[in-house]
Short mmCIF file of C-alpha atoms in Angstrom, two decimals:
data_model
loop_
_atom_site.label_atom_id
_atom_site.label_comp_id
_atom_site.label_asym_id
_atom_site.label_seq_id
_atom_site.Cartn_x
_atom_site.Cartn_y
_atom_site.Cartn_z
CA UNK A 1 0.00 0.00 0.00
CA UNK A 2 1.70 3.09 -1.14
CA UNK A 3 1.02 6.11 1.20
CA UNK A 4 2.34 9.58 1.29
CA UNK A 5 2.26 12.61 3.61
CA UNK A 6 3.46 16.27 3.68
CA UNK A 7 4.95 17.77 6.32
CA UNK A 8 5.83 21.78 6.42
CA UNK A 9 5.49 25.08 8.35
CA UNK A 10 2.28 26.16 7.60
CA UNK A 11 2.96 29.75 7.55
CA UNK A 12 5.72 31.66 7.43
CA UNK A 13 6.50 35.07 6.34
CA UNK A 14 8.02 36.99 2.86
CA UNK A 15 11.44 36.31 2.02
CA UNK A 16 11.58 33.28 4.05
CA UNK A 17 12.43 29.76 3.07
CA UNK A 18 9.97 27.38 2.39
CA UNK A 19 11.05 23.44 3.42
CA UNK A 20 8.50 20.34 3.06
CA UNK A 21 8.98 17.10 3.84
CA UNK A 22 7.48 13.95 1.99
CA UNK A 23 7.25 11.00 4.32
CA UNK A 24 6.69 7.67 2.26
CA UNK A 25 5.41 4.00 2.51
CA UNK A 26 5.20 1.25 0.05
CA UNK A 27 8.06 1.73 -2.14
CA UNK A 28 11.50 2.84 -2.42
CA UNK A 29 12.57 6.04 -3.81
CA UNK A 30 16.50 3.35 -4.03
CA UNK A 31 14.37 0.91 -6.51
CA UNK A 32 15.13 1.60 -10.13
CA UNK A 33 12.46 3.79 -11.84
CA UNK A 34 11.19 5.30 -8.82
CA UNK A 35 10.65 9.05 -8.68
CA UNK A 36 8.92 11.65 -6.29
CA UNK A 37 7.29 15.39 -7.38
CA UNK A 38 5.91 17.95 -6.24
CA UNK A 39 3.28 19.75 -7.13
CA UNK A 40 1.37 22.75 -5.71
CA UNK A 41 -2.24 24.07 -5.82
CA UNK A 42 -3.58 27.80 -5.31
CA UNK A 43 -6.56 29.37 -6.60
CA UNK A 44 -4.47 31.65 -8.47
CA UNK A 45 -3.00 29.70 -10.89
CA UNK A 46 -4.76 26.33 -10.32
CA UNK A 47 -2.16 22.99 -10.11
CA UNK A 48 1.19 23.32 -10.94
CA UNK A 49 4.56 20.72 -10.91
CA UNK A 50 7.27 22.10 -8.92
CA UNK A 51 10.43 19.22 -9.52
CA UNK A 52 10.67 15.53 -9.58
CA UNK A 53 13.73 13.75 -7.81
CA UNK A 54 14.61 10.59 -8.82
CA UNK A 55 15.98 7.12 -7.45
CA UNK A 56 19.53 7.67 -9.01
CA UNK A 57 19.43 11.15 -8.04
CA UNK A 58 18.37 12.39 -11.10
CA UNK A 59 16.39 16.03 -10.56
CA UNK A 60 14.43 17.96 -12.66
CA UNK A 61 12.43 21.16 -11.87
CA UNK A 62 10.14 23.57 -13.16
CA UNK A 63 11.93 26.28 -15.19
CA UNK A 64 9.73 29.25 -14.64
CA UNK A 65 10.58 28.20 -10.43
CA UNK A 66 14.10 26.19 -11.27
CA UNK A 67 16.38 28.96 -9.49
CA UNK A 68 14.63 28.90 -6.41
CA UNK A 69 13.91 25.56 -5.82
CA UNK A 70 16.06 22.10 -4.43
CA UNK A 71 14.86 18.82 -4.31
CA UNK A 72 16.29 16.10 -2.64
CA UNK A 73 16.05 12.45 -0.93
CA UNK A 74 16.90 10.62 2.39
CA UNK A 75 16.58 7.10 0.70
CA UNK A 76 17.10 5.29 4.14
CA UNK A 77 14.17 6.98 5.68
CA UNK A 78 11.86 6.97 3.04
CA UNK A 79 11.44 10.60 2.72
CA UNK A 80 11.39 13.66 0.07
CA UNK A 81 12.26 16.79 0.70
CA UNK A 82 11.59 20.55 -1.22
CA UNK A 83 12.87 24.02 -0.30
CA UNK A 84 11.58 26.74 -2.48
CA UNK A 85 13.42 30.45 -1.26
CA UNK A 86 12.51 33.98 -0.91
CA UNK A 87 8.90 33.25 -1.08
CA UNK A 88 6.47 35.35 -1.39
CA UNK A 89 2.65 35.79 -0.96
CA UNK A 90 1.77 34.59 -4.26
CA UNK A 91 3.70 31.06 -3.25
CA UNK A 92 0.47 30.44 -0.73
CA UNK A 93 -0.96 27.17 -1.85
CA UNK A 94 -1.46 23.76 -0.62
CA UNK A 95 1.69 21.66 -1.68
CA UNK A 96 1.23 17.79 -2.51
CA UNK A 97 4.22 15.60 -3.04
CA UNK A 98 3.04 12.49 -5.40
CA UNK A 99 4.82 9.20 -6.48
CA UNK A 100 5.20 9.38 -10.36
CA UNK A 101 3.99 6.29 -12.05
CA UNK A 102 6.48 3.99 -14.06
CA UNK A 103 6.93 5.27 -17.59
CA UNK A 104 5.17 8.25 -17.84
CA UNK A 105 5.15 11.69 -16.04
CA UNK A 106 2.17 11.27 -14.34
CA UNK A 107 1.57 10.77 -10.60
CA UNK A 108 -0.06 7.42 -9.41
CA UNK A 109 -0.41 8.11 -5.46
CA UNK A 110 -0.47 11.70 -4.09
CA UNK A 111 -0.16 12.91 -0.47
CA UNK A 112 -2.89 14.65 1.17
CA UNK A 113 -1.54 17.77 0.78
CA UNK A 114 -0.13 20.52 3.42
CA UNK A 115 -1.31 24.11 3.13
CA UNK A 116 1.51 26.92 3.37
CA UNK A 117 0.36 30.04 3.85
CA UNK A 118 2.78 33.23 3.48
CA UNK A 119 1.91 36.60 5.07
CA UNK A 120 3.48 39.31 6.98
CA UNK B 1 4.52 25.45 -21.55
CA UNK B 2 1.50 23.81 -22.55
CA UNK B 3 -1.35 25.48 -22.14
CA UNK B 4 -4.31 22.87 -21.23
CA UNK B 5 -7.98 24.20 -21.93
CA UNK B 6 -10.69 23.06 -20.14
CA UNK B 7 -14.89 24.11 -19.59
CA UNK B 8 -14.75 25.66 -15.90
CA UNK B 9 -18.03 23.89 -15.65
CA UNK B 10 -20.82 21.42 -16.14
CA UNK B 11 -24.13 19.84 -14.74
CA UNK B 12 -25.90 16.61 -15.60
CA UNK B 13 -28.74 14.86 -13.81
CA UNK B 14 -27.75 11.20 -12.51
CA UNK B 15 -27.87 8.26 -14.68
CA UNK B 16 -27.00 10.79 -18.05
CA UNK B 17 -23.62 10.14 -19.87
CA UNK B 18 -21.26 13.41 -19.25
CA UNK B 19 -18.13 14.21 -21.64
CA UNK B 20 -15.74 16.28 -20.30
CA UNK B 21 -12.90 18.00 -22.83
CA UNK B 22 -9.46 19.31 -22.47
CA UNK B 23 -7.40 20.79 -25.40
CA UNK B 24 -3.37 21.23 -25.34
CA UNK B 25 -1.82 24.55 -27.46
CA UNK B 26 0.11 21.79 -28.83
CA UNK B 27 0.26 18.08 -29.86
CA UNK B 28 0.94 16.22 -26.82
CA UNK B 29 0.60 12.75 -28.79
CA UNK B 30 -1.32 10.34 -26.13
CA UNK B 31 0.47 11.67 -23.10
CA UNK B 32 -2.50 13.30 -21.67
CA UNK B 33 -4.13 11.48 -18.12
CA UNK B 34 -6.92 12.91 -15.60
CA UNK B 35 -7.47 13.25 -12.26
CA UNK B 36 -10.38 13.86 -10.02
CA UNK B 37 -10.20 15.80 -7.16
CA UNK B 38 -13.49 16.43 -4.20
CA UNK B 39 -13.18 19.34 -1.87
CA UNK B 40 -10.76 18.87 0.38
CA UNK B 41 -8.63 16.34 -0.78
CA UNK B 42 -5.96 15.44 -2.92
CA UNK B 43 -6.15 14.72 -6.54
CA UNK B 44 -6.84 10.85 -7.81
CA UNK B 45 -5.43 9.26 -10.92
CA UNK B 46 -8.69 8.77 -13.06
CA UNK B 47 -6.85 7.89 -16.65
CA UNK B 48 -3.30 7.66 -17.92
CA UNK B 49 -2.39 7.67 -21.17
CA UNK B 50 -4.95 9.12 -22.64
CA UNK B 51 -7.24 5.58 -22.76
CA UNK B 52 -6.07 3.55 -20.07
CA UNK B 53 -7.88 3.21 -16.33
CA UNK B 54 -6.48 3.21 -13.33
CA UNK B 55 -5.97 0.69 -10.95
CA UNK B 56 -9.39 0.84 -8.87
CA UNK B 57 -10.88 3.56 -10.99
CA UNK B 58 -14.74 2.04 -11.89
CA UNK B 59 -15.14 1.09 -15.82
CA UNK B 60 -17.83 4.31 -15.97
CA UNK B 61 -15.04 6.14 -16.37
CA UNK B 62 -13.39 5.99 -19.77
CA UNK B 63 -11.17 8.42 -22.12
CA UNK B 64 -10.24 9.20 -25.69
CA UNK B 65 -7.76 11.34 -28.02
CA UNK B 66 -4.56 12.06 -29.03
CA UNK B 67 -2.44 14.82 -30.11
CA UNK B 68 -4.18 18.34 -29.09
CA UNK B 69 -7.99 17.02 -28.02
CA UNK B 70 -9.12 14.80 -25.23
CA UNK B 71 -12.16 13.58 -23.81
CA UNK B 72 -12.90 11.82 -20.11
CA UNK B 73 -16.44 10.21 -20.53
CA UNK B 74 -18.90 9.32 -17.16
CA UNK B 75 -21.24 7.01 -18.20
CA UNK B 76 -23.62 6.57 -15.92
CA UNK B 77 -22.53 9.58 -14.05
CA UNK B 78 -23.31 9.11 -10.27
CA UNK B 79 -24.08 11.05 -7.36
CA UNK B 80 -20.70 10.42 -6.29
CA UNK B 81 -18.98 11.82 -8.97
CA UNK B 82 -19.78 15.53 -7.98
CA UNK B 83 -15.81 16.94 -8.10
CA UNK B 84 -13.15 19.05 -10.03
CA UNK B 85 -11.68 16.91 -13.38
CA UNK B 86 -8.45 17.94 -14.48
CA UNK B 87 -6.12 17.25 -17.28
CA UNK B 88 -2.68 16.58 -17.13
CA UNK B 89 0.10 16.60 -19.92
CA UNK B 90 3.34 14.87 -20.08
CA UNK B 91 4.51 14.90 -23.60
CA UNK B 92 6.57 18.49 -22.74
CA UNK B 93 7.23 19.40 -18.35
CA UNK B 94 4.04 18.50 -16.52
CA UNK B 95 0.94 20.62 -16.93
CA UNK B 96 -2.14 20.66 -16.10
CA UNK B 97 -6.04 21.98 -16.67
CA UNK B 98 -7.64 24.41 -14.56
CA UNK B 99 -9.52 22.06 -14.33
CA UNK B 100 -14.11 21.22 -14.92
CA UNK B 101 -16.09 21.20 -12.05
CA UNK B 102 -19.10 18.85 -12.03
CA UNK B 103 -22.07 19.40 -10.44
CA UNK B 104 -25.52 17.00 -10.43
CA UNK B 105 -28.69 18.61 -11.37
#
């Protein structure tokens, strides 16, 4: 049974840095072909994929976000983990982190999301 | 990026058959899938790959197309089936709809 859950600050304030964690279960981000994203939600600009990490290590991220994001993995603990910086207000949204399926970019299992709010 | 269009809304009376579109701004070949997502939680794989179910996913559910139009069919739609349906692309980075939000008459 594959299960995921998001873990973060909930708010936090402009300029700030934003870090998430991605707790796991079922699979293992060291098994070949596995890969974790991220993806975040606001009513402003709807759903929208953030970066996908990889079991070799392998990263990939979101141009329009790429210089303010890192991914990365603890493979040993089964966890995922995000930091987005200098955020601002428009970076409120609820952020899921989602196991992409084998041989596409798509995303089988998602976490139940955690919302981050930022405000002043 | 590509841009995914899709009808902010729709209503159909239980029992009716309900087609739901999304179009890319360009050919995405069959890499299009669909969620569905009810207030308050996370989004669920529906489709992948344009035509195929997902594991769990009830056979009432069903979708069509390639390159730049796509179609998720409900037939019978169900009471149960009142939520937000996007698309998502992967031919190009991930994007996805704004999503259609379907409500029973």
């Amino acid at each position: 049974q594959v299960t995921l859950k998001e873990s973060g600050p909930g708010i936090l304030q402009p300029s700030q840095t934003l870090s998430l964690t991605c707790s796991f279960s079922g699979f293992s981000l060291s098994t070949y072909g596995m890969c974790v994203g991220w993806i975040r939600q606001s009513s402003g600009k709807g759903l929208e994929w953030l970066a996908n990490i990889w079991w070799n290590d392998d990263k990939y991220y979101n141009p329009s976000l790429k210089n303010r994001l890192t991914i990365s993995k603890d493979t040993s603990n089964n966890q995922a983990f995000l930091k987005i910086t200098n955020m601002d207000t428009a970076d409120t949204a609820t952020y899921y982190c989602a196991r992409r399926a084998l041989g596409a970019n798509y995303f089988d299992y998602w976490g139940q999301g955690v919302m981050v709010t930022v405000s002043s | 990026d590509t841009v995914l269009t899709q009808s902010p809304a729709l209503a159909v009376s239980p029992g009716e058959r309900v087609s739901i579109s999304c179009r890319a701004s360009e050919g995405v070949n069959s890499y299009m899938h669909w969620y569905q997502q009810k207030p308050g939680q996370q989004p669920k794989l529906l489709i992948y790959k344009a035509s195929n179910l997902a594991s769990g996913v009830p056979a009432r559910f069903s979708g069509s197309g390639s390159g730049t139009d796509f179609t998720l069919t409900i037939d019978p739609v169900e009471a149960d089936d009142t939520a937000t349906y996007f698309c998502q692309q992967s031919w190009n980075d991930p994007t996805f709809g704004a999503g259609t939000k379907l409500e029973l008459k």
